[in-house]
Coordinates of C-alpha atoms in Angstrom, one line a residue:
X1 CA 134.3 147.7 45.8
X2 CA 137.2 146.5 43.4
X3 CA 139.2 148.9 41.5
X4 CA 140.8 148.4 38.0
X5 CA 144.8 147.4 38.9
X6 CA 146.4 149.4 36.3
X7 CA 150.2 149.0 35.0
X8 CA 152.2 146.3 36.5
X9 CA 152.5 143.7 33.9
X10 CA 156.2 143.8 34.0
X11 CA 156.2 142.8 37.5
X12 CA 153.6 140.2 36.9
X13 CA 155.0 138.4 33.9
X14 CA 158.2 138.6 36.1
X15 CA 156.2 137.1 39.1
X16 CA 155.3 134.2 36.7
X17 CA 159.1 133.6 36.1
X18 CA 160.2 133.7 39.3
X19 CA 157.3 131.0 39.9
X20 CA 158.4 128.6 36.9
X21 CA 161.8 129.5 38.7
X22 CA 161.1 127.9 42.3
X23 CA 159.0 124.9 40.8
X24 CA 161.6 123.7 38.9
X25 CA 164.5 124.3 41.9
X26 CA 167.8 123.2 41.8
X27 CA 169.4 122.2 38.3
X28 CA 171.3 119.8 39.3
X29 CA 168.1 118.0 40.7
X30 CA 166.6 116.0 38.4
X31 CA 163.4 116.9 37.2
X32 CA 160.2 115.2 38.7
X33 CA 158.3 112.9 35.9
X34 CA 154.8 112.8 36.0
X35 CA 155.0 108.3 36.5
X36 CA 157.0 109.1 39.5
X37 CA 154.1 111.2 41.0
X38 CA 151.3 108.9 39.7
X39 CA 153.0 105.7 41.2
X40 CA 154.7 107.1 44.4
X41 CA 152.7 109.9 45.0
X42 CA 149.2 107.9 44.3
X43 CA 147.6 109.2 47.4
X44 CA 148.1 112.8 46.3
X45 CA 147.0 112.4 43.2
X46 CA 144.1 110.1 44.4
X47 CA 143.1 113.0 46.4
X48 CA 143.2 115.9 43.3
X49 CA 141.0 113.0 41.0
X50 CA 138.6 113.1 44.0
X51 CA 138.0 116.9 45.0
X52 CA 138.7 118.0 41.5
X53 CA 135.6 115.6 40.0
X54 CA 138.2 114.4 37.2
X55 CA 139.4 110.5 37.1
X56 CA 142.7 111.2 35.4
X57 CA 145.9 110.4 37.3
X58 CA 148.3 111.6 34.5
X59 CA 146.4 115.3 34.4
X60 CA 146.2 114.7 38.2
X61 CA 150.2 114.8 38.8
X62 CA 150.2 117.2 36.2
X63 CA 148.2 119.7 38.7
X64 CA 150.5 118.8 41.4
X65 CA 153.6 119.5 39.8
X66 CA 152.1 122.8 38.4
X67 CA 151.0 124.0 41.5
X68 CA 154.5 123.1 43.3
X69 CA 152.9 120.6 45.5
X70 CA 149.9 122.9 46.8
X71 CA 147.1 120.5 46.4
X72 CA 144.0 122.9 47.0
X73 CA 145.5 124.7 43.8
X74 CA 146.2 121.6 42.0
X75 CA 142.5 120.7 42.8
X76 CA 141.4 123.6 41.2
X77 CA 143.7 123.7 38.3
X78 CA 142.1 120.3 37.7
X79 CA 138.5 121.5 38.3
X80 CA 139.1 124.4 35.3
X81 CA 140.5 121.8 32.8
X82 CA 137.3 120.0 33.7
X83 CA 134.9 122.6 32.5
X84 CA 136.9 122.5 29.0
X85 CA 135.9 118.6 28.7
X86 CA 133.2 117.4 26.2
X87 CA 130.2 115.4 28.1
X88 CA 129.1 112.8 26.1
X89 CA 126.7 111.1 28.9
X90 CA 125.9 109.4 32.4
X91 CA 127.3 106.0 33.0
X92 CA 125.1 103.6 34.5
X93 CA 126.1 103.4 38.5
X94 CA 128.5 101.7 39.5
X95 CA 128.1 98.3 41.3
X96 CA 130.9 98.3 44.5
X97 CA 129.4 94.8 45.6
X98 CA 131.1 93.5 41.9
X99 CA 134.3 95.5 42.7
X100 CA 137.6 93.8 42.5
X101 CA 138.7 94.7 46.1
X102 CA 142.2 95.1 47.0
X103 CA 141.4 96.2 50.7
X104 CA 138.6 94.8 52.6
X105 CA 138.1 95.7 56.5
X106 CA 134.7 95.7 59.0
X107 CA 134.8 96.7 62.4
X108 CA 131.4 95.0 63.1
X109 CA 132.0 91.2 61.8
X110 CA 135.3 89.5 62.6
X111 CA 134.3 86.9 59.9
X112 CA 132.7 88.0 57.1
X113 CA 131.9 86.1 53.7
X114 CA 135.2 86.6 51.7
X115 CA 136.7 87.4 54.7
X116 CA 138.8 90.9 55.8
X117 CA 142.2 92.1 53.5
X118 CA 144.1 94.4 55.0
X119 CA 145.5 95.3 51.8
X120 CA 148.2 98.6 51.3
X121 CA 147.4 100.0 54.8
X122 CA 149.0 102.5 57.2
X123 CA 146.9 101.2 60.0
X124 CA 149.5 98.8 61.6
X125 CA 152.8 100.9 60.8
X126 CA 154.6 102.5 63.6
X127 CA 154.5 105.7 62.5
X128 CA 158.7 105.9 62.5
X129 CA 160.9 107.8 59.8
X130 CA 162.7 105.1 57.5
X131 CA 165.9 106.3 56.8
X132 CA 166.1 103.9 53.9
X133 CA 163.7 105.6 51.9
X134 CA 166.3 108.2 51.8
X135 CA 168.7 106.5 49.6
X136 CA 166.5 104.1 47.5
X137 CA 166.5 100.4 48.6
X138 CA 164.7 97.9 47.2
X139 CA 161.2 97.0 48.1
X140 CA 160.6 93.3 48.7
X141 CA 157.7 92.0 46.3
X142 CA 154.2 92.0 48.4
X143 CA 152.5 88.0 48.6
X144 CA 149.8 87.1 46.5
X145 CA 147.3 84.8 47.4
X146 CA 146.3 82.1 45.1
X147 CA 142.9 80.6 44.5
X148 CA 139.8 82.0 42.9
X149 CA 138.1 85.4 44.3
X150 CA 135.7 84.9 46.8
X151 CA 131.6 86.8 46.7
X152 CA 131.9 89.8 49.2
X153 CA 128.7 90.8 49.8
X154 CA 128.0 94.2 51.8
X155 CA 128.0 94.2 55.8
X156 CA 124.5 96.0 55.3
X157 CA 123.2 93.1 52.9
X158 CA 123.9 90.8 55.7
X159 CA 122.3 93.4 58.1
X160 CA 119.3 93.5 55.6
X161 CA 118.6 89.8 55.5
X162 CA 117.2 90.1 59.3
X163 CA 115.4 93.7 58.7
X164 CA 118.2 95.2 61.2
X165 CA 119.2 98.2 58.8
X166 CA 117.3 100.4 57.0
X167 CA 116.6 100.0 53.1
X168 CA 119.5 101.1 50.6
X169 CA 117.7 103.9 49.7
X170 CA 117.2 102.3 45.7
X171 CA 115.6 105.1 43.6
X172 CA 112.6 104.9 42.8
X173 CA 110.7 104.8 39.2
X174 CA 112.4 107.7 36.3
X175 CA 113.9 109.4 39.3
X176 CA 117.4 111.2 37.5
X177 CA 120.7 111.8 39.9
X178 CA 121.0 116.0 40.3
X179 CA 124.7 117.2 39.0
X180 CA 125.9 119.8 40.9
X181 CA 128.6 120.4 38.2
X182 CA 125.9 121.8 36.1
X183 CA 122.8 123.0 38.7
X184 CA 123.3 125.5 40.9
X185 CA 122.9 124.5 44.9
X186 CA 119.5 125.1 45.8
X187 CA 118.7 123.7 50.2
X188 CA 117.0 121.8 51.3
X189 CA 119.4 119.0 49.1
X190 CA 118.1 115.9 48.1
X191 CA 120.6 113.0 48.9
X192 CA 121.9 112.3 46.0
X193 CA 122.8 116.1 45.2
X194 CA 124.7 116.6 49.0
X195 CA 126.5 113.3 48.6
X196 CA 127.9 114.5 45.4
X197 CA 128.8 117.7 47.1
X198 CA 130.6 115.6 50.2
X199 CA 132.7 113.7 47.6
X200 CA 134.2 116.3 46.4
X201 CA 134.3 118.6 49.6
X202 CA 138.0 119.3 51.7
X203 CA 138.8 116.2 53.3
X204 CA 139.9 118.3 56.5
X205 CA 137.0 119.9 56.8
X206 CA 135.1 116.8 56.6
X207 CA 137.3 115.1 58.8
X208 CA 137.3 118.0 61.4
X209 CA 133.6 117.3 61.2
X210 CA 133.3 113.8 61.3
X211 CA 135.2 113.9 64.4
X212 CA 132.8 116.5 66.2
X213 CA 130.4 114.3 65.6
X214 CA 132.2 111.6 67.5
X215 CA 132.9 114.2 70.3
X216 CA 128.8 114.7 71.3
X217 CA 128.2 116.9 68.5
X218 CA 125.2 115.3 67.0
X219 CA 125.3 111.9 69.6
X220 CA 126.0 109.5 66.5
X221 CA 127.6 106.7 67.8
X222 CA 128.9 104.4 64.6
X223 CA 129.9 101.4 63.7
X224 CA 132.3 101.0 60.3
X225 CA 130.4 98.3 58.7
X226 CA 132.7 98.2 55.8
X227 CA 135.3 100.1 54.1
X228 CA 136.2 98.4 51.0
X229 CA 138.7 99.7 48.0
X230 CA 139.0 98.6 44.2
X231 CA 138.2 98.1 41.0
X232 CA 135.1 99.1 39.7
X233 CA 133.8 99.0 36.1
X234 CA 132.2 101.8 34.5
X235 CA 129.2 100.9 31.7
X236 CA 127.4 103.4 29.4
X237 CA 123.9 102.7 27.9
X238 CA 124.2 103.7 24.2
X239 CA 120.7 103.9 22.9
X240 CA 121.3 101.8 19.5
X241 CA 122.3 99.2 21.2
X242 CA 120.7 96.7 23.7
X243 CA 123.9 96.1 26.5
X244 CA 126.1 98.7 27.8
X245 CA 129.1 99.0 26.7
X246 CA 131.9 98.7 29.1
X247 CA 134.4 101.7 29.6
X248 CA 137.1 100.9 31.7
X249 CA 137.4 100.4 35.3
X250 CA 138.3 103.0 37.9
X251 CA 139.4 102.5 41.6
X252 CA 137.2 103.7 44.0
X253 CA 136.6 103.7 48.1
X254 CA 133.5 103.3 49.7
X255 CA 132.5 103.3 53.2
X256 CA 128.8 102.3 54.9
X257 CA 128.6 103.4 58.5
X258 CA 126.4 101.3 60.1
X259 CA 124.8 104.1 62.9
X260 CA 122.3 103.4 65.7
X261 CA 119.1 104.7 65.5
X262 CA 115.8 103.6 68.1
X263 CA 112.8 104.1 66.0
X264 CA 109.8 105.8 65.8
X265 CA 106.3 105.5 65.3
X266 CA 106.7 105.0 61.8
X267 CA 109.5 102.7 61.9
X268 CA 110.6 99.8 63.5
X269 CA 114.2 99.8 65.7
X270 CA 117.1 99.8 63.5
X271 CA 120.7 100.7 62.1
X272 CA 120.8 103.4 60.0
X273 CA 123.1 104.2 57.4
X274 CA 125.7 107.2 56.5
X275 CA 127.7 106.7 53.0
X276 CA 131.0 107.5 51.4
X277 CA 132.7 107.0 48.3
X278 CA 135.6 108.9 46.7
X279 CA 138.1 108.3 43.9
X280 CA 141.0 106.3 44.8
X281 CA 142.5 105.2 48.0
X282 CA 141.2 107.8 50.3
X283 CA 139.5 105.9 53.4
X284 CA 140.3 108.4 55.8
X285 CA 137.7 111.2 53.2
X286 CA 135.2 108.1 52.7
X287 CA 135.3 107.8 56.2
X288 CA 134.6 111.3 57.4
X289 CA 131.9 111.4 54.4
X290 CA 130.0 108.7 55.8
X291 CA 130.2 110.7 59.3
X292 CA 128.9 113.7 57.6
X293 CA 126.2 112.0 55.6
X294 CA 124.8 110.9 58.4
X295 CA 124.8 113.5 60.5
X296 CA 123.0 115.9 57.5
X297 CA 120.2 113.3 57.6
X298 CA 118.7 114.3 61.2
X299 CA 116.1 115.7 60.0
X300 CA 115.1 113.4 57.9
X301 CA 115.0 110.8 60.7
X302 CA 113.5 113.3 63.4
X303 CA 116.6 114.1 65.1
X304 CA 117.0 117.4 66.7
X305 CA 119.4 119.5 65.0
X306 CA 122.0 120.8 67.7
X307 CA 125.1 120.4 65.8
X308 CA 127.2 122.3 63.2
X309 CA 127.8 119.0 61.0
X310 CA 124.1 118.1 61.1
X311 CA 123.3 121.8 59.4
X312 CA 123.0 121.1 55.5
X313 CA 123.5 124.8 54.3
X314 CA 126.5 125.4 56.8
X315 CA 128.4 122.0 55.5
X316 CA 127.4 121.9 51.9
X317 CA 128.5 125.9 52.0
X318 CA 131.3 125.4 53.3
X319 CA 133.0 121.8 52.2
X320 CA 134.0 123.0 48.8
X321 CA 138.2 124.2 49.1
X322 CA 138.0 125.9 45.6
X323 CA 135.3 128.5 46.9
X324 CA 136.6 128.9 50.0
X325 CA 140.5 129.5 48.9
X326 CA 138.7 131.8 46.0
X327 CA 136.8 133.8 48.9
X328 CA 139.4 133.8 51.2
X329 CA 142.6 135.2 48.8
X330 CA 140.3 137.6 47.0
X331 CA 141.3 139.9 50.4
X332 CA 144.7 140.1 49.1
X333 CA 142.8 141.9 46.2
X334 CA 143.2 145.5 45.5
X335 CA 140.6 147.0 48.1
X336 CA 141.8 150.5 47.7
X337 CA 138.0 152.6 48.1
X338 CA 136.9 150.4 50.9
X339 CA 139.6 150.5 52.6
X340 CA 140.2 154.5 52.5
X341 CA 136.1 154.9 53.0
X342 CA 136.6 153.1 56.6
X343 CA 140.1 155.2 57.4
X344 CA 138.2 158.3 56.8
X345 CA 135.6 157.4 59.0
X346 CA 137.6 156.0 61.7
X347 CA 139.7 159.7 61.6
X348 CA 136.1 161.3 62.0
X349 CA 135.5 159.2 65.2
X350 CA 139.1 159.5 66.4
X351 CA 138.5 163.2 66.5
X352 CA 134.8 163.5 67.6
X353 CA 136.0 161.4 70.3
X354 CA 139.3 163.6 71.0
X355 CA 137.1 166.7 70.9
X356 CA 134.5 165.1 73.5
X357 CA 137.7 163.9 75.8
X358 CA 139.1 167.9 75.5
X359 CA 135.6 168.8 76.2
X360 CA 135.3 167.1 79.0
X361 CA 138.8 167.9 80.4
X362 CA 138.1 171.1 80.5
X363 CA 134.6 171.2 82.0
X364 CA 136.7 169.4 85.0
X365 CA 139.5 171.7 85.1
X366 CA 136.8 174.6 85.4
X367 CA 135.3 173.3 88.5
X368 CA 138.3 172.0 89.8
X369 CA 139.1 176.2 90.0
X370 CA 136.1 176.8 91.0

């Protein structure tokens, strides 16, 4: 039970101060501009665009600035702006095997059609503090290699070509997506709707579940067939005229795990698949998504069940930071009733259990003079 908290709004309109105060620190200091978080921060604000379910890096360092760097609050500062928003329809889906790609890597083919970019990566740095961040140096300008774009077709269309992988799961006559931003989670989840729900789940919790998989939690042994990043562009079918109309483009990552899988009666041996894709630069969360995706489609495949990350209503319940930071705080709610309920009744106890103790005491002492 929650009670009323009455009085106080001095304090709190003071609280809110003292906030403004310690986001904005120092004086002296200039203050932060939202470019410089959008440009050098653009994994941070990659990540609010993603878990909040809003493309907009300028609102996106906004949030971050707002919530002093705290980017599960930022995330949900982002996902309450997004409920004010107009929706004026569904683009058409997106087509990653058109994307402009900036990064490019598969662990399964060394030489692939439009071959690997490494692209902005972390993957071959040392890992060592650069003391000339520190004081502002200049950046050398990155190479650019000339000559027309080459086709990059998917690992899994190469896969396809010799029946090794199962189907791309295309859907099927007036089938329409789910939208978990305006349907309420109902399990069992079709694919589409737990997908959505991945993409915008904690990365850490993802990741902390991808990796259990990987540890004999679920025996999925994968392979990253690709993990590509760019460009996309975003269409929208207008019903008086006969071509979509192009939007814009947004950046996007997207990750096929390619996973092994033996057969079955009803189908012959082959790879299986488990997906990701995530606004922005965020391979690490596409990654851990594709884990995930897999391991929630055991049953599906009749897989035995055995692990936490291959239980639908225990992920899908459990990915989403806003709920879980909004369940979690509420203890620091006012709790006053419940709270004096249970010290009464651990008193009664403490002294039913002190009057049995006496009792006892001094049935002992009697015989002991007897």
């Amino acid at each position: 039970m929650y009670v009323a908290v009455k009085g106080g709004e001095a304090a709190i309109a003071n609280a809110h101060r003292l906030l403004a105060d310690r986001r904005r620190g120092d004086r002296s200091v200039p203050a932060l501009r939202l470019d410089q978080i959008v440009e050098q921060l653009a994994l941070g604000v990659d990540r609010v665009m993603s878990e909040g379910s809003l493309y907009d890096r300028e609102l996106a360092a906004l949030a971050i600035v707002q919530a002093r760097g705290d980017m599960i609050e930022a995330i949900f500062l982002v996902r309450a702006y997004r409920t004010t928003l107009p929706r004026f329809g569904y683009t058409r889906a997106i087509d990653t095997g058109a994307m402009l790609v900036e990064r490019r890597v598969s662990a399964t083919y060394k030489d692939l059609p439009g071959g690997q970019l490494l692209g902005p990566t972390f993957d071959y740095t040392h890992r060592l503090l650069d003391p000339e961040l520190a004081t502002g140096g200049a950046v050398e300008e990155p190479l650019q290699r000339s000559g027309e774009a080459e086709a990059m077709p998917r690992v899994s269309a190469i896969l396809a070509r010799e029946g090794l992988i199962e189907p791309d799961g295309d859907m099927l006559g007036d089938y329409v997506p789910g939208d978990i931003t305006r349907e309420p989670l109902e399990f069992p989840m079709a694919r589409d709707i737990r997908l959505q729900a991945l993409s915008r789940g904690d990365e850490g919790f993802l990741l902390a579940l991808g990796y259990s998989t990987q540890r004999g939690y679920a025996r999925n042994h994968p392979f990253v067939g690709e993990v590509r990043i760019g460009e996309v562009e975003l269409e929208l079918d207008v019903p008086e005229l006969p071509f979509a109309v192009p939007l814009g483009s947004i950046r996007v990552t997207e990750c096929q795990m390619v996973n092994q899988f033996r057969g079955s009666a009803k189908a012959p041996p082959q790879f299986t698949r488990g997906y990701g894709l995530v606004f922005g630069q965020s391979e690490r969360k596409a990654m851990a998504m594709a884990l995930c995706d897999r391991a929630l489609r055991a049953t599906e495949l009749g897989e035995d069940v055995v692990a936490a990350a291959q239980d639908e209503e225990f992920v899908i319940s459990h990915s989403d930071n806003v709920q879980a930071t909004g369940f979690v705080e509420h203890l620091k709610l006012p709790h006053y009733v419940d709270f004096q309920a249970e010290l009464d009744l651990v008193r009664r106890m403490r002294a039913e259990y002190e009057a049995r103790e006496n009792t006892g005491k001094a049935e002992e002492n009697r015989e002991a003079a007897e």
